[in-house]
Tab-separated table of C-alpha atoms in Angstrom:
chain	number	residue	atom	x	y	z
A	1	MET	CA	-97.628	-117.315	164.459
A	2	ALA	CA	-94.816	-118.671	162.384
A	3	ARG	CA	-92.042	-116.233	161.652
A	4	ARG	CA	-91.868	-115.198	157.993
A	5	ASN	CA	-89.271	-113.640	155.681
A	6	LYS	CA	-87.496	-110.585	157.045
A	7	ILE	CA	-88.278	-107.529	154.932
A	8	TYR	CA	-86.293	-104.813	156.764
A	9	GLU	CA	-84.350	-104.316	160.013
A	10	GLY	CA	-83.896	-100.849	161.501
A	11	LYS	CA	-82.318	-99.612	164.771
A	12	ALA	CA	-85.347	-100.412	166.926
A	13	LYS	CA	-87.713	-102.663	164.868
A	14	VAL	CA	-87.741	-105.528	162.411
A	15	LEU	CA	-90.377	-105.977	159.706
A	16	TYR	CA	-91.409	-109.420	158.603
A	17	GLU	CA	-93.622	-110.594	155.756
A	18	GLY	CA	-97.232	-110.659	156.999
A	19	PRO	CA	-99.719	-113.509	156.887
A	20	GLU	CA	-101.868	-111.849	154.222
A	21	PRO	CA	-100.969	-109.684	151.131
A	22	GLY	CA	-100.559	-106.079	152.043
A	23	THR	CA	-99.607	-106.806	155.690
A	24	LEU	CA	-96.407	-106.869	157.663
A	25	VAL	CA	-95.375	-108.120	161.190
A	26	GLN	CA	-93.528	-105.333	163.079
A	27	TYR	CA	-91.253	-106.624	165.858
A	28	PHE	CA	-89.991	-104.265	168.530
A	29	LYS	CA	-86.383	-104.793	169.674
A	30	ASP	CA	-84.793	-103.912	172.961
A	31	ASP	CA	-82.017	-101.918	171.251
A	32	ALA	CA	-81.667	-98.313	172.209
A	33	THR	CA	-79.656	-95.838	170.075
A	34	ALA	CA	-78.921	-92.139	170.196
A	35	PHE	CA	-76.913	-89.531	168.321
A	36	ASN	CA	-77.459	-91.326	164.968
A	37	ALA	CA	-76.538	-94.749	166.558
A	38	GLU	CA	-73.258	-93.474	167.972
A	39	LYS	CA	-74.512	-94.453	171.389
A	40	LYS	CA	-75.983	-97.974	171.710
A	41	ASP	CA	-77.253	-100.306	174.311
A	42	VAL	CA	-79.843	-103.125	174.873
A	43	ILE	CA	-82.520	-102.228	177.419
A	44	ASP	CA	-84.480	-105.258	178.719
A	45	GLY	CA	-88.186	-104.816	178.183
A	46	LYS	CA	-87.981	-101.661	176.054
A	47	GLY	CA	-89.413	-103.419	173.021
A	48	VAL	CA	-92.331	-104.842	174.981
A	49	LEU	CA	-93.216	-101.460	176.455
A	50	ASN	CA	-92.959	-99.663	173.049
A	51	ASN	CA	-95.138	-102.321	171.373
A	52	MET	CA	-97.897	-101.823	174.035
A	53	LEU	CA	-97.654	-98.056	174.039
A	54	SER	CA	-97.600	-97.779	170.218
A	55	GLU	CA	-100.730	-100.030	170.168
A	56	PHE	CA	-102.349	-97.575	172.680
A	57	PHE	CA	-101.636	-94.475	170.612
A	58	MET	CA	-102.315	-95.942	167.225
A	59	SER	CA	-105.692	-97.317	168.381
A	60	GLY	CA	-106.436	-93.911	169.801
A	61	LEU	CA	-105.736	-92.286	166.474
A	62	THR	CA	-108.054	-94.805	164.790
A	63	ASN	CA	-110.807	-93.855	167.319
A	64	VAL	CA	-110.545	-90.117	166.446
A	65	GLY	CA	-110.492	-90.773	162.693
A	66	ILE	CA	-106.737	-90.456	161.966
A	67	PRO	CA	-105.763	-93.293	159.623
A	68	ASN	CA	-102.714	-95.347	160.445
A	69	HIS	CA	-101.006	-98.690	159.683
A	70	PHE	CA	-101.902	-100.508	162.908
A	71	ILE	CA	-104.166	-103.576	162.661
A	72	LYS	CA	-103.675	-105.476	165.844
A	73	ARG	CA	-101.115	-106.521	168.506
A	74	LEU	CA	-100.108	-110.148	167.963
A	75	ASN	CA	-98.086	-110.748	171.173
A	76	MET	CA	-95.759	-108.937	173.535
A	77	ARG	CA	-93.292	-107.841	170.940
A	78	GLU	CA	-95.115	-107.984	167.618
A	79	GLN	CA	-98.024	-106.212	165.880
A	80	LEU	CA	-99.736	-106.749	162.561
A	81	ILE	CA	-99.634	-103.606	160.392
A	82	ARG	CA	-100.582	-102.546	156.852
A	83	ALA	CA	-97.707	-102.475	154.379
A	84	VAL	CA	-97.117	-98.950	153.187
A	85	GLU	CA	-94.919	-97.017	150.818
A	86	ILE	CA	-92.964	-94.808	153.249
A	87	VAL	CA	-92.528	-91.152	152.395
A	88	PRO	CA	-88.780	-90.699	153.076
A	89	LEU	CA	-89.308	-87.968	155.680
A	90	GLU	CA	-89.445	-87.609	159.438
A	91	VAL	CA	-92.285	-85.339	160.340
A	92	ILE	CA	-91.362	-83.494	163.532
A	93	VAL	CA	-93.941	-81.484	165.586
A	94	ARG	CA	-92.555	-79.168	168.317
A	95	ASN	CA	-94.591	-77.544	171.039
A	96	ILE	CA	-91.682	-76.493	173.265
A	97	ALA	CA	-88.028	-75.751	172.373
A	98	ALA	CA	-85.849	-78.708	173.267
A	99	GLY	CA	-83.073	-80.897	171.904
A	100	SER	CA	-81.617	-80.005	168.513
A	101	MET	CA	-84.013	-77.058	167.978
A	102	ALA	CA	-82.947	-75.377	171.259
A	103	LYS	CA	-79.337	-76.028	170.389
A	104	ARG	CA	-79.697	-74.879	166.764
A	105	LEU	CA	-81.344	-71.568	167.570
A	106	GLY	CA	-79.578	-70.823	170.901
A	107	MET	CA	-82.893	-71.033	172.801
A	108	LYS	CA	-83.346	-71.975	176.359
A	109	GLU	CA	-84.655	-75.540	176.629
A	110	GLY	CA	-88.243	-75.466	177.837
A	111	THR	CA	-89.260	-72.284	176.007
A	112	LYS	CA	-92.925	-72.661	175.062
A	113	LEU	CA	-93.569	-71.937	171.340
A	114	SER	CA	-96.371	-69.579	170.319
A	115	ARG	CA	-97.821	-72.336	168.134
A	116	PRO	CA	-96.785	-75.901	167.127
A	117	ILE	CA	-94.019	-76.020	164.503
A	118	VAL	CA	-93.885	-78.798	161.866
A	119	GLU	CA	-90.418	-79.599	160.524
A	120	PHE	CA	-89.241	-82.171	158.039
A	121	SER	CA	-86.039	-84.139	157.950
A	122	TYR	CA	-84.809	-86.385	155.166
A	123	LYS	CA	-84.599	-89.997	156.303
A	124	ASP	CA	-80.974	-90.936	155.689
A	125	ASP	CA	-78.801	-92.083	158.622
A	126	SER	CA	-75.593	-91.590	156.633
A	127	LEU	CA	-76.410	-87.885	156.296
A	128	GLY	CA	-77.679	-87.455	159.810
A	129	ASP	CA	-81.362	-87.029	158.784
A	130	PRO	CA	-80.888	-83.417	157.682
A	131	LEU	CA	-83.721	-80.855	157.990
A	132	VAL	CA	-85.219	-80.019	154.625
A	133	PRO	CA	-87.601	-77.226	153.527
A	134	GLU	CA	-90.793	-77.934	151.675
A	135	GLU	CA	-89.228	-76.715	148.409
A	136	TYR	CA	-86.652	-79.527	148.581
A	137	ILE	CA	-89.358	-82.097	149.251
A	138	THR	CA	-91.383	-81.174	146.177
A	139	ALA	CA	-88.350	-80.627	143.959
A	140	MET	CA	-86.964	-84.028	144.815
A	141	GLY	CA	-90.332	-85.757	144.288
A	142	TRP	CA	-90.615	-87.131	147.733
A	143	ALA	CA	-94.108	-85.632	147.967
A	144	ASN	CA	-96.161	-83.190	146.049
A	145	GLN	CA	-97.622	-79.968	147.443
A	146	PRO	CA	-101.131	-81.304	148.133
A	147	GLU	CA	-99.567	-84.316	149.964
A	148	LEU	CA	-97.318	-81.962	152.000
A	149	ASP	CA	-100.421	-79.919	153.006
A	150	GLU	CA	-102.152	-83.146	154.050
A	151	ILE	CA	-99.026	-84.373	155.950
A	152	VAL	CA	-98.975	-81.089	157.950
A	153	SER	CA	-102.714	-81.451	158.663
A	154	ILE	CA	-102.242	-85.038	159.863
A	155	ALA	CA	-99.281	-84.040	162.031
A	156	LEU	CA	-101.147	-81.278	163.715
A	157	ARG	CA	-104.195	-83.560	164.300
A	158	VAL	CA	-101.887	-86.178	165.882
A	159	ASN	CA	-100.412	-83.385	168.057
A	160	ASP	CA	-103.846	-82.256	169.273
A	161	PHE	CA	-104.695	-85.899	170.211
A	162	MET	CA	-101.403	-86.632	171.875
A	163	CYS	CA	-101.243	-83.377	173.823
A	164	GLY	CA	-104.741	-83.982	175.278
A	165	VAL	CA	-104.039	-87.605	176.186
A	166	MET	CA	-100.649	-86.884	177.758
A	167	TYR	CA	-101.702	-83.759	179.720
A	168	GLY	CA	-104.652	-85.829	181.111
A	169	VAL	CA	-102.013	-88.069	182.912
A	170	GLY	CA	-99.719	-85.143	184.020
A	171	ILE	CA	-97.237	-85.402	181.065
A	172	GLN	CA	-96.300	-82.522	178.763
A	173	LEU	CA	-95.858	-83.416	175.056
A	174	VAL	CA	-92.689	-81.432	174.177
A	175	ASP	CA	-92.235	-82.712	170.665
A	176	PHE	CA	-92.578	-85.954	168.613
A	177	LYS	CA	-91.895	-87.326	165.162
A	178	ILE	CA	-93.957	-89.579	163.001
A	179	GLU	CA	-93.611	-91.130	159.636
A	180	ILE	CA	-96.178	-91.157	156.849
A	181	GLY	CA	-96.864	-93.890	154.356
A	182	ARG	CA	-98.928	-94.213	151.241
A	183	VAL	CA	-101.502	-96.965	150.638
A	184	TYR	CA	-103.513	-97.373	147.477
A	185	ASP	CA	-107.264	-97.805	147.223
A	186	ALA	CA	-108.336	-98.251	143.613
A	187	GLU	CA	-104.894	-96.971	142.630
A	188	LEU	CA	-105.535	-93.665	144.461
A	189	PRO	CA	-102.909	-92.973	147.183
A	190	GLN	CA	-103.992	-92.271	150.782
A	191	LEU	CA	-101.571	-90.954	153.377
A	192	ILE	CA	-101.569	-92.700	156.810
A	193	VAL	CA	-99.471	-92.555	159.963
A	194	ALA	CA	-96.852	-95.365	159.991
A	195	ASP	CA	-93.852	-96.624	161.967
A	196	GLU	CA	-94.606	-96.159	165.716
A	197	ILE	CA	-95.600	-93.656	168.362
A	198	SER	CA	-93.809	-94.310	171.595
A	199	PRO	CA	-91.492	-92.655	174.103
A	200	ASP	CA	-88.692	-93.476	171.597
A	201	SER	CA	-90.244	-90.933	169.196
A	202	CYS	CA	-91.580	-88.360	171.615
A	203	ARG	CA	-90.177	-85.976	174.276
A	204	LEU	CA	-92.305	-86.375	177.407
A	205	TRP	CA	-91.880	-84.233	180.546
A	206	ASP	CA	-93.745	-84.577	183.807
A	207	VAL	CA	-95.914	-81.499	184.136
A	208	LYS	CA	-95.014	-80.740	187.745
A	209	SER	CA	-91.390	-81.842	188.114
A	210	GLY	CA	-90.154	-81.570	184.570
A	211	GLU	CA	-88.816	-85.108	184.966
A	212	LYS	CA	-87.945	-86.604	181.515
A	213	LEU	CA	-89.897	-89.790	180.633
A	214	ASP	CA	-88.534	-90.397	177.170
A	215	LYS	CA	-85.314	-91.453	175.318
A	216	ASP	CA	-83.523	-88.383	176.651
A	217	VAL	CA	-83.121	-90.493	179.816
A	218	PHE	CA	-80.820	-92.787	177.758
A	219	ARG	CA	-79.230	-89.920	175.730
A	220	ARG	CA	-78.285	-87.962	178.777
A	221	ASP	CA	-77.663	-90.789	181.253
A	222	LEU	CA	-80.497	-89.721	183.592
A	223	GLY	CA	-81.392	-93.126	184.990
A	224	SER	CA	-83.359	-96.166	183.965
A	225	LEU	CA	-85.034	-95.971	180.577
A	226	THR	CA	-87.275	-98.981	181.377
A	227	ASP	CA	-88.469	-97.196	184.577
A	228	ALA	CA	-89.260	-94.047	182.567
A	229	TYR	CA	-91.207	-95.905	179.894
A	230	THR	CA	-92.947	-98.033	182.560
A	231	GLU	CA	-94.105	-94.850	184.283
A	232	VAL	CA	-95.664	-93.571	181.083
A	233	ALA	CA	-97.402	-96.940	180.510
A	234	ARG	CA	-98.733	-96.976	184.064
A	235	ARG	CA	-100.149	-93.482	183.856
A	236	LEU	CA	-101.918	-94.460	180.596
A	237	ASN	CA	-103.241	-97.660	182.169
A	238	VAL	CA	-101.368	-99.710	179.605
A	239	LEU	CA	-99.726	-101.465	182.594
A	240	PRO	CA	-101.317	-102.073	186.004
A	241	ALA	CA	-100.300	-99.466	188.638
A	242	ASN	CA	-98.554	-102.110	190.845
A	243	SER	CA	-96.690	-103.838	187.922
A	244	THR	CA	-92.895	-104.175	187.882
A	245	PRO	CA	-90.763	-103.156	184.976
A	246	VAL	CA	-91.010	-105.490	182.005
A	247	THR	CA	-87.931	-107.675	181.469
A	248	LYS	CA	-86.786	-109.432	178.447
A	249	PRO	CA	-88.700	-112.631	177.671
A	250	THR	CA	-87.333	-115.787	176.090
A	251	LEU	CA	-88.155	-115.653	172.370
A	252	VAL	CA	-89.290	-118.759	170.527
A	253	ASN	CA	-88.425	-118.812	166.797
């Protein structure tokens, strides 16, 4: 399809005007960033893998009745999505202590939590996406209390789905983050999952070995990020078992 007007460009994706009102085209870049973009690189094939994996997860959410912005994949790097009004929060679900939580609380990484924990951070790169309590969210008008309750419910339902899918292929879902958007039907807002679900937004550990299969491979210089993402895609049958890592295709404007 013809490329349309650019609406927004983030660290890992670009949004373009969609072919119909209320739609956008989401393009997945090969850019990899960590530590609030202090560490950067371009990883051949990353965008292709994330596009295919996000399609897999979003389609799975649709099948279990969790509304989201995904409409269809258009090609190797682009998908058609619903335009949403993004709630300016990252919604983080943690099953195991890792990353910033383990560091912040002085916990041993890998400590299993007694129940999933839902956290919120305010989406602002210049501030480092700070954690915020629910009182801040309602006081600032980012979401009201009924919306917050629904966001937590959605996040936990996504966690249940993702934990089951990943454990079925020998992967432990340590934590993940999602974004939530509002769409309006007859002027009434509905909350839906937006942005993406991919190894960029999840921590994924092999159940037996503990090998990391997510962006921590890049953060901590543990090997090839493309190989890690390809392994996740192979286990989920998103890629054939005998496929080679995806490399960067030539783009046609």
